Amino acid sequence: MEVMLKYFSHNTRVVNFWLTHCVFPLETKQFAQRLACNAWHLADNAHGMVAGFSGTNDNHRLLPLQVKQHVVEEPSLKATNGKMLAVILDNPTYSTLTMDCNGSGPALVWKSLLDKAISEGLHAVMDCGALLAGVNNREAAEYLLPRLDAERFQGVCFFQDKEGWMIIDNQRHCLPRKSSPIAERDAFVIFDDARCRGADLQLQRGAVGLLTLGPKMCKDKLMQAAGRLRQLGRGQTLRIVGTAEITASIMTISQGVQPTSLHVLQWAMHNTVQTTMDGIPEWSRQGLHFANTKDAPERTMLDEVLRLEDFYGRGRAQLSIADVVGKMADTQGVPGRKVCPMGFDPSTITQRALLYGSGHFVHAGGTAEEECERELEAETELEQEVVTVVPRVTPCSHLDWDYQTVFTASAPTALSSAAQVMKLEYYVGSVLRGNFKDLAWSPSVYCTGNFAFTFISDEHCGSDDFHRPLNWILAFLDGKVLLVSEREADAILELMWTPAATHASASPSTSLSMVGSAPMLVNLCYASAGHDTATHPQLALPVILNSNDVMLQRDDLQHASRFGVDAIASLQLLNGHASFSDQQIFHLRSMVSGHREAALALVSMRGKLPTFPRSHLEKACDGATQE
């Protein structure tokens, strides 16, 4: 199996065969008809006994008609909504989350959020806006530990799947909350998105929580998250934070005024109303389907929508809710069935929908009765285009040097001093702004000054966006490799192809004798491929005068041995590659193990961040054995 995995795991024909004959027939199997049930069927029973509980009542209009919102006569409970609104208004602080980038890689939202909580001395994060998405709670807790004030917090309390609530102390001992000697009031608490409802932890009486906002957040979710502070308004306080996009959305409601908790509530109420309006057509469709299929199971069988034309062929338009629901009622109505067996007239559904949706419009297609209506009614996804403002810098002037010295040099350091040859370790440690010096770079790799310096350094510019990608290299007989700029490569090629008559000191015989020891000019991608296959790299040229004549006689050069595997791995990593050959993976692990952030920053710097997940590089960073 290991041999088969090695040779077939990346074979596209094998992958295509597996998908075509094993995966797609099973996972994408479709039927001509389907049985359809919904929440109305779940809430229906012979005795009409339906009971449930919710701490908020904002969505009760979209419940099936069998479920009634019970009005509690207890005065203290009637005031719950008002009390929660009052305590949130008493905590007006709202701020925009800034994305601080220290030059070592892309700013991560979750790190910026936790850094903000630490810098402001807060006690808990209620992440109902899901800003911690992309990182598990354990990793977030370990990020917090070395940054917390040990005198105030003895650890971090967080929820872990399967294990439940856990507390990790400052010595990184992690125990279940119930068996931990540390109480949650003595720890920093992370309420992830799923735990912003129902979680009940006892925090300090003077605890300050940070509540995050997410797109289209409704009032019920906001209230539930704020309610994790059980003593809110009685000693505990709240601060609200959102990303720049959320702030811009709130300011459309506040008419440009700097947002406070009042504007956040107005924004959440606006979202609640809009969400309810968008849900009325689907509520009506499900109710009408239930009314027409109750005690008539033969009607629950619906034709499946399979053709793309049925899904996407009909145009979408802004229609009033009255028009949408009316068309549903006409289409789903069953002749002779005026009253549903559950005891109410199906017209009750349409009347209720018209009452709640009066004066409102939704985007819908011409077949609101189809199952694909849920997709048609889905909110329009807006493609977010992030425009990164790159600081203005002054480019460096290219410095020409005596390129003739390449033809006689036996090592990079033997070139003209004007070439400003430096080791790769110095380049990544002193020229690049990112923290890459701790990686175990190959000592055999060098670069020229023209390659290293692309713009005049400015202390206010913390960007690595202008650094030159790796393209041309000079490989020397002793295994050392020199990175050169495109202009330097062009100049060397021009000298190599200049007719011999212009070089009084060179002759074909002299050039032939130098072929074996001459440096080799080759593109990095061909050098890497040649090293992996132990063959002569394609388009590799020995750096000798009158190269055209010599190459006609000597086309069997074997220079693969010139490239050390550590040198190739270093070059590939610096160029942002995430996939490596079997020979390179061992050296890769020794380079990047334990340095995930630096490796991630290198890949991001080259614009190849999507290639990082589940790649050879990610596994090497985590110290995993490659299979």
XYZ file of C-alpha atoms in Angstrom:
627
model
C 0.000 0.000 0.000
C 2.844 2.380 0.778
C 4.333 1.829 -2.670
C 0.959 2.386 -4.328
C 0.421 5.533 -2.274
C 3.797 6.879 -3.282
C 3.269 6.403 -7.010
C -0.480 6.941 -7.399
C -1.522 9.472 -4.711
C -0.801 12.413 -7.017
C -1.613 10.734 -10.308
C -4.406 12.733 -11.943
C -5.707 9.755 -13.918
C -6.097 7.702 -10.755
C -7.800 10.617 -8.996
C -10.175 11.138 -11.930
C -11.014 7.428 -12.063
C -11.762 7.372 -8.336
C -13.973 10.452 -8.538
C -15.809 9.298 -11.667
C -16.544 5.720 -10.633
C -16.534 5.777 -6.825
C -17.259 9.229 -5.423
C -19.592 11.072 -7.781
C -22.052 8.199 -8.465
C -22.580 7.760 -4.715
C -22.324 11.308 -3.382
C -24.192 13.071 -6.185
C -26.911 10.478 -6.730
C -30.265 12.077 -7.514
C -33.834 10.835 -7.480
C -36.747 11.920 -9.608
C -38.916 12.595 -6.549
C -38.447 13.454 -2.892
C -40.353 13.273 0.378
C -40.592 16.722 1.936
C -41.314 17.514 5.580
C -40.518 20.587 7.644
C -40.813 22.157 11.085
C -44.595 22.228 10.843
C -44.657 18.427 10.711
C -42.319 18.193 13.715
C -44.517 20.505 15.791
C -47.707 18.569 14.974
C -49.094 15.863 17.243
C -52.498 14.422 18.012
C -52.822 16.111 21.407
C -51.532 19.506 20.348
C -48.899 19.365 23.076
C -46.005 21.520 21.948
C -43.623 23.070 24.469
C -40.318 24.822 24.130
C -38.142 27.490 25.713
C -36.164 30.428 24.401
C -34.612 33.360 26.186
C -35.600 35.702 23.343
C -38.820 36.159 21.401
C -37.691 38.050 18.304
C -38.341 35.175 15.895
C -41.714 33.982 17.208
C -43.476 35.230 14.066
C -41.703 32.583 12.003
C -42.681 29.662 14.238
C -45.243 27.112 12.969
C -48.786 28.038 13.929
C -48.963 25.067 16.320
C -46.357 26.833 18.464
C -47.637 29.793 20.456
C -45.522 32.480 22.082
C -46.700 32.269 25.681
C -47.243 35.673 27.267
C -46.056 35.525 30.860
C -48.101 37.558 33.293
C -45.283 37.915 35.790
C -44.340 41.638 35.674
C -40.640 40.997 36.312
C -40.470 38.656 33.311
C -42.404 41.014 31.088
C -39.651 43.567 31.591
C -36.829 41.241 30.491
C -36.417 42.762 27.037
C -36.430 46.300 28.371
C -33.938 45.498 31.110
C -31.497 43.944 28.657
C -31.809 46.922 26.329
C -31.201 49.256 29.263
C -28.035 47.516 30.481
C -26.599 47.457 26.958
C -27.350 51.167 26.567
C -25.548 51.715 29.892
C -22.432 50.229 28.247
C -22.018 52.505 25.221
C -18.421 51.650 24.305
C -17.991 50.477 20.718
C -14.688 50.219 18.886
C -13.409 49.025 15.538
C -10.953 46.144 15.521
C -7.672 47.286 14.013
C -5.562 44.804 12.127
C -2.014 45.353 13.347
C 0.619 43.856 11.072
C 4.153 43.669 12.473
C 5.725 42.799 9.129
C 6.063 39.083 9.892
C 3.008 38.094 7.911
C -0.657 38.799 7.342
C -2.608 40.216 10.254
C -4.935 37.552 11.663
C -8.332 38.662 12.916
C -8.399 36.276 15.858
C -4.985 37.373 17.094
C -5.927 41.031 16.787
C -9.074 40.326 18.798
C -7.240 38.534 21.602
C -4.493 41.171 21.649
C -7.166 43.834 22.090
C -8.750 41.968 24.978
C -5.364 41.624 26.684
C -4.276 45.228 26.113
C -7.540 46.542 27.598
C -7.357 44.254 30.632
C -10.619 42.441 29.913
C -11.837 39.210 31.489
C -13.791 37.440 28.748
C -14.542 37.380 25.033
C -18.079 36.659 23.799
C -17.388 35.883 20.159
C -20.915 35.810 18.731
C -19.444 37.499 15.632
C -17.265 34.413 14.966
C -14.033 36.393 14.693
C -12.222 33.384 16.170
C -13.248 31.297 13.167
C -10.300 29.435 11.697
C -8.606 28.688 15.008
C -9.624 26.115 17.600
C -10.243 27.239 21.150
C -7.234 25.365 22.528
C -4.904 27.189 20.161
C -6.475 30.535 21.109
C -6.053 29.710 24.791
C -2.385 28.818 24.337
C -1.879 32.076 22.455
C -3.302 33.971 25.431
C -1.335 32.232 28.190
C 2.084 33.914 27.813
C 0.423 37.284 27.289
C -1.892 37.306 30.287
C -1.099 39.008 33.567
C -0.276 36.046 35.812
C -1.278 38.026 38.896
C -4.825 38.520 37.559
C -5.407 35.263 35.702
C -4.351 31.756 36.653
C -5.285 30.313 33.260
C -7.767 30.318 30.395
C -11.210 28.715 30.380
C -12.490 27.500 27.005
C -14.792 24.896 25.471
C -13.299 21.906 23.716
C -15.285 19.519 21.567
C -16.013 16.152 23.220
C -14.299 17.163 26.481
C -16.519 20.164 27.303
C -15.357 23.177 29.306
C -11.619 23.053 30.056
C -9.203 25.228 32.020
C -5.540 25.425 31.047
C -3.216 26.926 33.651
C -0.079 28.989 33.188
C 2.025 25.807 33.214
C -0.111 24.511 30.300
C -1.778 21.803 32.377
C -5.246 21.335 30.926
C -8.076 19.826 32.988
C -11.874 19.702 32.796
C -13.472 22.680 34.530
C -15.146 20.545 37.187
C -11.882 18.889 38.238
C -9.573 21.871 37.798
C -8.312 23.611 40.973
C -8.805 26.919 39.136
C -12.276 28.440 39.151
C -13.550 30.152 36.023
C -13.698 33.451 37.897
C -9.897 33.291 38.211
C -9.341 32.566 34.505
C -9.779 34.430 31.247
C -12.876 32.988 29.550
C -13.438 32.418 25.832
C -17.066 32.068 24.738
C -16.881 30.924 21.136
C -19.813 31.479 18.782
C -21.643 28.287 19.731
C -21.233 28.952 23.467
C -22.746 32.454 23.270
C -26.106 30.776 23.890
C -26.841 28.740 26.981
C -23.380 28.737 28.586
C -23.456 29.590 32.297
C -20.143 30.481 33.944
C -19.567 32.445 37.122
C -17.206 35.310 36.351
C -15.880 37.969 38.691
C -18.427 40.510 39.837
C -16.380 43.269 38.233
C -15.594 41.354 35.032
C -15.463 43.238 31.732
C -16.448 41.315 28.610
C -15.685 41.985 24.950
C -18.591 41.177 22.612
C -17.919 40.789 18.887
C -20.337 41.554 16.067
C -20.828 39.654 12.823
C -22.541 40.405 9.512
C -26.367 40.592 9.594
C -26.416 39.893 13.336
C -29.911 40.031 14.804
C -31.044 41.281 18.171
C -31.645 37.837 19.697
C -28.064 36.731 19.079
C -26.704 39.999 20.450
C -28.814 39.688 23.614
C -27.910 36.051 24.145
C -24.190 36.825 23.924
C -24.456 39.773 26.299
C -26.342 37.514 28.706
C -23.211 35.410 29.268
C -22.295 38.151 31.741
C -24.789 37.059 34.373
C -24.133 40.130 36.511
C -24.270 42.615 33.642
C -25.586 45.880 35.045
C -24.750 44.789 38.599
C -20.988 45.206 38.525
C -20.068 43.535 35.257
C -19.640 45.697 32.168
C -19.567 45.188 28.426
C -17.602 46.497 25.458
C -18.550 45.895 21.845
C -16.156 45.494 18.924
C -16.600 44.937 15.208
C -14.438 44.820 12.120
C -14.168 47.765 9.741
C -16.894 46.264 7.537
C -19.282 45.989 10.498
C -18.532 49.566 11.533
C -19.312 50.791 8.025
C -22.603 48.874 8.101
C -23.572 50.363 11.460
C -22.710 53.873 10.291
C -25.238 53.566 7.476
C -27.836 53.292 10.254
C -26.279 55.973 12.470
C -25.938 58.340 9.465
C -22.192 58.737 9.856
C -22.160 59.258 13.632
C -19.456 57.403 15.547
C -21.234 54.199 16.674
C -22.228 53.522 20.270
C -24.266 50.704 21.788
C -27.414 52.645 20.815
C -26.478 52.473 17.146
C -25.507 48.820 17.520
C -29.009 48.055 18.830
C -30.600 50.023 15.980
C -28.479 48.101 13.504
C -29.368 44.750 15.114
C -33.087 45.605 15.072
C -32.838 46.557 11.403
C -31.241 43.187 10.678
C -33.942 41.409 12.698
C -36.739 43.046 10.722
C -35.046 42.272 7.423
C -34.388 38.661 8.397
C -38.023 38.214 9.410
C -39.209 39.662 6.119
C -36.885 37.409 4.154
C -38.162 34.393 6.097
C -41.892 34.981 5.525
C -42.013 33.442 1.998
C -40.257 30.287 3.196
C -42.491 30.142 6.302
C -45.553 30.410 4.070
C -44.311 27.751 1.653
C -43.661 25.279 4.458
C -47.007 26.031 6.114
C -48.974 25.585 2.908
C -47.144 22.353 2.154
C -48.006 21.031 5.625
C -51.646 22.111 5.312
C -51.988 20.286 2.009
C -50.213 17.084 3.065
C -51.541 16.595 6.593
C -53.209 13.155 6.656
C -52.581 12.927 2.903
C -49.164 11.225 2.614
C -49.522 10.762 -1.141
C -49.124 14.533 -1.529
C -45.777 14.621 0.287
C -44.083 13.174 -2.791
C -42.748 16.099 -4.819
C -40.990 16.143 -8.153
C -37.308 16.881 -7.743
C -35.829 19.916 -9.461
C -32.849 18.594 -11.424
C -32.366 20.787 -14.474
C -30.146 23.831 -14.238
C -32.697 25.787 -16.232
C -35.241 25.191 -13.475
C -32.793 26.373 -10.840
C -31.273 29.380 -12.574
C -33.136 29.898 -15.863
C -35.910 32.067 -14.488
C -35.122 35.667 -13.789
C -35.191 37.191 -10.339
C -37.077 40.332 -9.519
C -38.032 42.384 -6.509
C -41.579 41.295 -5.683
C -43.881 42.223 -2.856
C -44.408 39.569 -0.217
C -48.115 39.640 -1.095
C -47.351 38.621 -4.690
C -44.920 35.883 -3.669
C -47.204 34.328 -1.048
C -50.271 34.683 -3.286
C -48.557 32.734 -6.062
C -47.584 30.032 -3.576
C -51.175 29.723 -2.373
C -52.508 29.452 -5.914
C -49.953 26.810 -6.876
C -50.064 24.699 -3.707
C -53.798 24.914 -3.178
C -55.624 21.568 -3.425
C -59.151 21.595 -4.909
C -61.832 20.684 -2.390
C -59.459 21.061 0.549
C -60.499 24.273 2.232
C -59.751 23.340 5.825
C -56.663 21.530 7.023
C -57.292 18.515 9.324
C -55.305 20.237 12.063
C -58.181 22.638 12.487
C -57.284 25.951 10.842
C -58.031 27.368 7.444
C -54.943 27.391 5.154
C -55.934 30.953 4.307
C -54.789 31.799 7.846
C -51.242 31.281 6.670
C -51.566 33.659 3.746
C -53.367 36.251 5.863
C -50.664 36.104 8.517
C -47.947 36.416 5.867
C -49.661 39.412 4.281
C -50.059 41.051 7.693
C -46.385 40.681 8.651
C -45.031 41.374 5.175
C -47.225 44.320 4.263
C -45.245 46.944 2.363
C -42.104 44.836 2.136
C -40.343 43.363 -0.890
C -38.074 40.370 -1.427
C -36.014 39.072 -4.329
C -37.656 36.000 -5.806
C -37.996 34.102 -9.056
C -41.144 33.223 -10.905
C -41.593 29.791 -9.269
C -41.810 30.509 -5.564
C -43.429 27.127 -4.953
C -40.336 25.108 -5.922
C -37.970 23.608 -3.382
C -35.197 25.672 -4.922
C -36.947 28.768 -3.556
C -34.709 28.541 -0.508
C -31.744 29.035 -2.776
C -33.502 31.800 -4.713
C -34.365 33.571 -1.474
C -30.886 33.217 -0.018
C -29.302 36.520 0.740
C -27.168 37.959 -1.998
C -23.520 37.211 -1.390
C -21.356 40.262 -1.818
C -17.851 39.573 -3.027
C -15.492 41.413 -0.740
C -12.514 42.838 -2.525
C -9.728 43.709 -0.139
C -7.580 46.512 -1.491
C -4.224 46.634 0.244
C -2.684 50.091 0.187
C 1.001 49.513 -0.477
C 3.251 52.288 0.797
C 5.041 54.415 -1.791
C 8.743 53.617 -1.932
C 11.701 54.760 -3.999
C 13.203 52.025 -6.211
C 16.907 51.315 -6.050
C 19.050 51.975 -9.096
C 20.508 48.872 -10.689
C 24.292 48.805 -10.308
C 26.159 47.204 -13.195
C 29.408 45.448 -12.319
C 32.131 43.637 -14.214
C 30.160 40.672 -15.513
C 33.332 39.296 -17.158
C 34.420 38.023 -13.725
C 31.665 35.378 -13.861
C 33.613 33.522 -16.574
C 36.622 32.993 -14.329
C 35.038 32.806 -10.870
C 35.011 29.470 -9.045
C 32.726 30.667 -6.227
C 30.234 33.503 -5.636
C 32.687 35.341 -3.409
C 35.206 35.484 -6.282
C 33.032 37.871 -8.287
C 33.618 41.586 -8.533
C 33.214 43.380 -5.228
C 30.732 45.694 -6.942
C 28.328 42.760 -7.153
C 27.875 43.041 -3.350
C 27.577 39.267 -2.910
C 25.996 38.300 0.423
C 24.848 35.093 2.053
C 21.153 34.223 1.959
C 21.166 34.143 5.773
C 22.107 37.841 5.809
C 19.472 38.688 3.193
C 16.568 37.115 5.071
C 17.795 38.337 8.452
C 18.660 41.940 7.613
C 16.976 42.923 4.349
C 13.581 41.245 4.654
C 11.320 42.766 7.297
C 9.753 39.458 8.358
C 11.154 37.378 11.192
C 12.783 34.703 9.020
C 16.278 34.571 10.488
C 15.473 31.660 12.836
C 14.854 29.309 9.903
C 17.780 27.001 9.098
C 18.733 28.454 5.722
C 21.341 26.690 3.598
C 24.828 28.237 3.959
C 25.488 27.429 0.272
C 23.085 30.052 -1.101
C 24.183 33.611 -1.906
C 22.650 36.569 -3.699
C 23.845 39.770 -5.351
C 23.116 43.277 -4.120
C 20.926 43.955 -7.128
C 18.796 40.950 -6.216
C 18.570 41.873 -2.531
C 17.931 45.607 -2.677
C 14.909 46.588 -4.739
C 13.874 49.786 -2.965
C 15.434 52.359 -0.680
C 14.715 51.209 2.858
C 12.421 53.354 4.956
C 11.778 52.747 8.651
C 8.097 53.494 8.056
C 7.763 50.813 5.383
C 7.192 47.413 6.948
C 6.301 45.608 3.748
C 8.049 42.788 1.897
C 5.817 43.220 -1.163
C 8.567 44.698 -3.344
C 11.192 42.001 -2.966
C 12.279 40.188 -6.070
C 10.951 36.687 -6.848
C 13.487 33.954 -7.458
C 14.141 33.295 -11.118
C 17.754 32.974 -12.337
C 20.577 31.335 -10.401
C 24.269 30.662 -10.999
C 25.334 27.207 -9.812
C 29.052 26.740 -9.115
C 31.030 23.522 -9.180
C 31.560 23.529 -5.381
C 27.801 23.407 -4.767
C 27.319 27.087 -4.002
C 24.384 28.901 -5.618
C 24.069 32.599 -6.435
C 20.759 34.388 -6.966
C 20.947 37.101 -9.634
C 18.484 39.654 -10.925
C 16.864 39.422 -14.365
C 19.045 42.243 -15.691
C 22.210 40.564 -14.448
C 21.151 37.302 -16.113
C 20.487 39.145 -19.375
C 23.916 40.795 -19.247
C 25.673 37.469 -18.649
C 23.747 35.836 -21.492
C 24.705 38.683 -23.820
C 28.398 38.135 -23.063
C 28.044 34.368 -23.507
C 26.475 34.771 -26.946
C 28.851 37.470 -28.168
C 30.924 36.203 -31.148
C 34.378 34.932 -30.240
C 36.065 37.543 -32.443
C 35.159 40.231 -29.942
C 36.947 38.366 -27.141
C 40.641 38.421 -27.871
C 41.441 36.342 -24.824
C 39.002 33.548 -25.600
C 38.959 30.782 -28.190
C 36.786 27.712 -28.744
C 39.452 25.408 -27.379
C 39.871 27.553 -24.291
C 36.129 27.590 -23.742
C 35.897 23.843 -24.144
C 38.460 23.309 -21.431
C 36.484 25.528 -19.108
C 33.117 23.800 -19.580
C 33.576 21.305 -16.759
C 34.374 23.959 -14.135
C 32.268 26.845 -15.435
C 29.272 28.092 -13.452
C 25.885 27.146 -14.808
C 23.096 29.668 -15.468
C 19.698 28.078 -15.002
C 16.135 28.969 -14.110
C 15.079 27.894 -10.614
C 12.104 25.820 -11.764
C 14.305 23.802 -14.137
C 17.038 23.469 -11.518
C 14.545 22.029 -9.027
C 13.094 19.603 -11.581
C 16.564 18.488 -12.636
C 17.609 17.876 -9.043
C 14.488 15.805 -8.307
C 15.093 13.567 -11.322
C 18.922 13.582 -11.073
C 19.166 14.792 -14.671
C 20.657 17.749 -16.431
C 18.287 20.736 -15.938
C 16.555 21.906 -19.080
C 17.832 25.131 -20.680
C 20.866 25.156 -18.361
C 23.882 26.919 -19.904
C 27.544 26.763 -18.864
C 28.771 30.325 -18.369
C 31.558 30.370 -20.955
C 32.439 32.701 -23.807
C 31.205 31.761 -27.281
C 28.632 29.499 -25.607
C 26.725 28.729 -28.828
C 29.614 26.869 -30.477
C 30.551 24.992 -27.331
C 27.027 23.810 -26.594
C 26.785 22.295 -30.056
C 29.664 20.013 -29.127
C 28.899 19.498 -25.440
C 25.202 18.888 -24.886
C 25.629 16.013 -22.406
C 26.584 18.024 -19.294
C 25.483 16.527 -15.966
C 25.191 19.304 -13.412
C 22.470 17.890 -11.175
C 25.084 17.101 -8.515
C 25.884 20.799 -8.198
C 22.624 21.508 -6.388
C 22.614 20.447 -2.759
C 19.197 19.326 -1.540
C 19.390 21.862 1.306
C 20.095 24.652 -1.186
C 17.147 23.679 -3.417
C 14.845 23.421 -0.395
C 15.911 26.887 0.792
C 15.344 28.394 -2.650
C 11.923 26.779 -2.976
C 10.881 27.999 0.475
C 12.090 31.549 -0.152
C 10.055 31.572 -3.352
C 6.903 30.700 -1.411
C 6.524 27.074 -2.509
C 4.454 24.788 -0.277
C 5.031 21.485 -2.113
C 8.402 19.741 -2.018
C 9.927 16.549 -3.372
C 10.646 13.504 -1.232
C 14.363 14.341 -1.164
C 13.682 17.861 0.108
C 11.142 17.069 2.836
C 13.703 15.864 5.417
C 15.700 19.089 5.081
C 12.487 21.096 5.039
C 11.475 19.765 8.458
C 14.827 20.723 9.926
C 14.368 24.229 8.510
C 10.818 25.106 9.554
C 9.756 22.750 12.351
C 8.264 24.938 15.078
C 8.308 28.065 12.883
C 4.820 27.959 11.405
C 4.268 31.726 11.499
C 7.497 32.481 9.615
C 6.735 29.869 6.950
C 3.186 31.133 6.605
C 4.476 34.684 6.194
C 6.854 33.601 3.407
C 4.053 31.897 1.494
C 1.800 34.918 1.999
C 4.554 37.293 0.856
C 4.669 35.461 -2.484
C 0.869 35.485 -2.858
C 0.554 31.701 -2.490
C -1.334 31.496 0.814
C -4.095 29.185 -0.544
C -1.472 26.483 -1.206
C -0.409 26.254 2.458
C -3.211 24.213 4.104
C -2.487 20.455 4.178
C 0.717 20.978 2.189
C 4.166 19.490 2.756
C 5.206 22.804 4.262
C 2.379 22.868 6.813
C 3.145 19.308 7.893
C 6.837 20.142 8.194
C 6.037 23.168 10.362
C 4.016 20.968 12.692
C 6.743 18.333 12.768
C 4.501 15.719 11.154
C 6.015 12.808 9.254
C 5.254 13.037 5.548
C 3.450 10.080 4.088
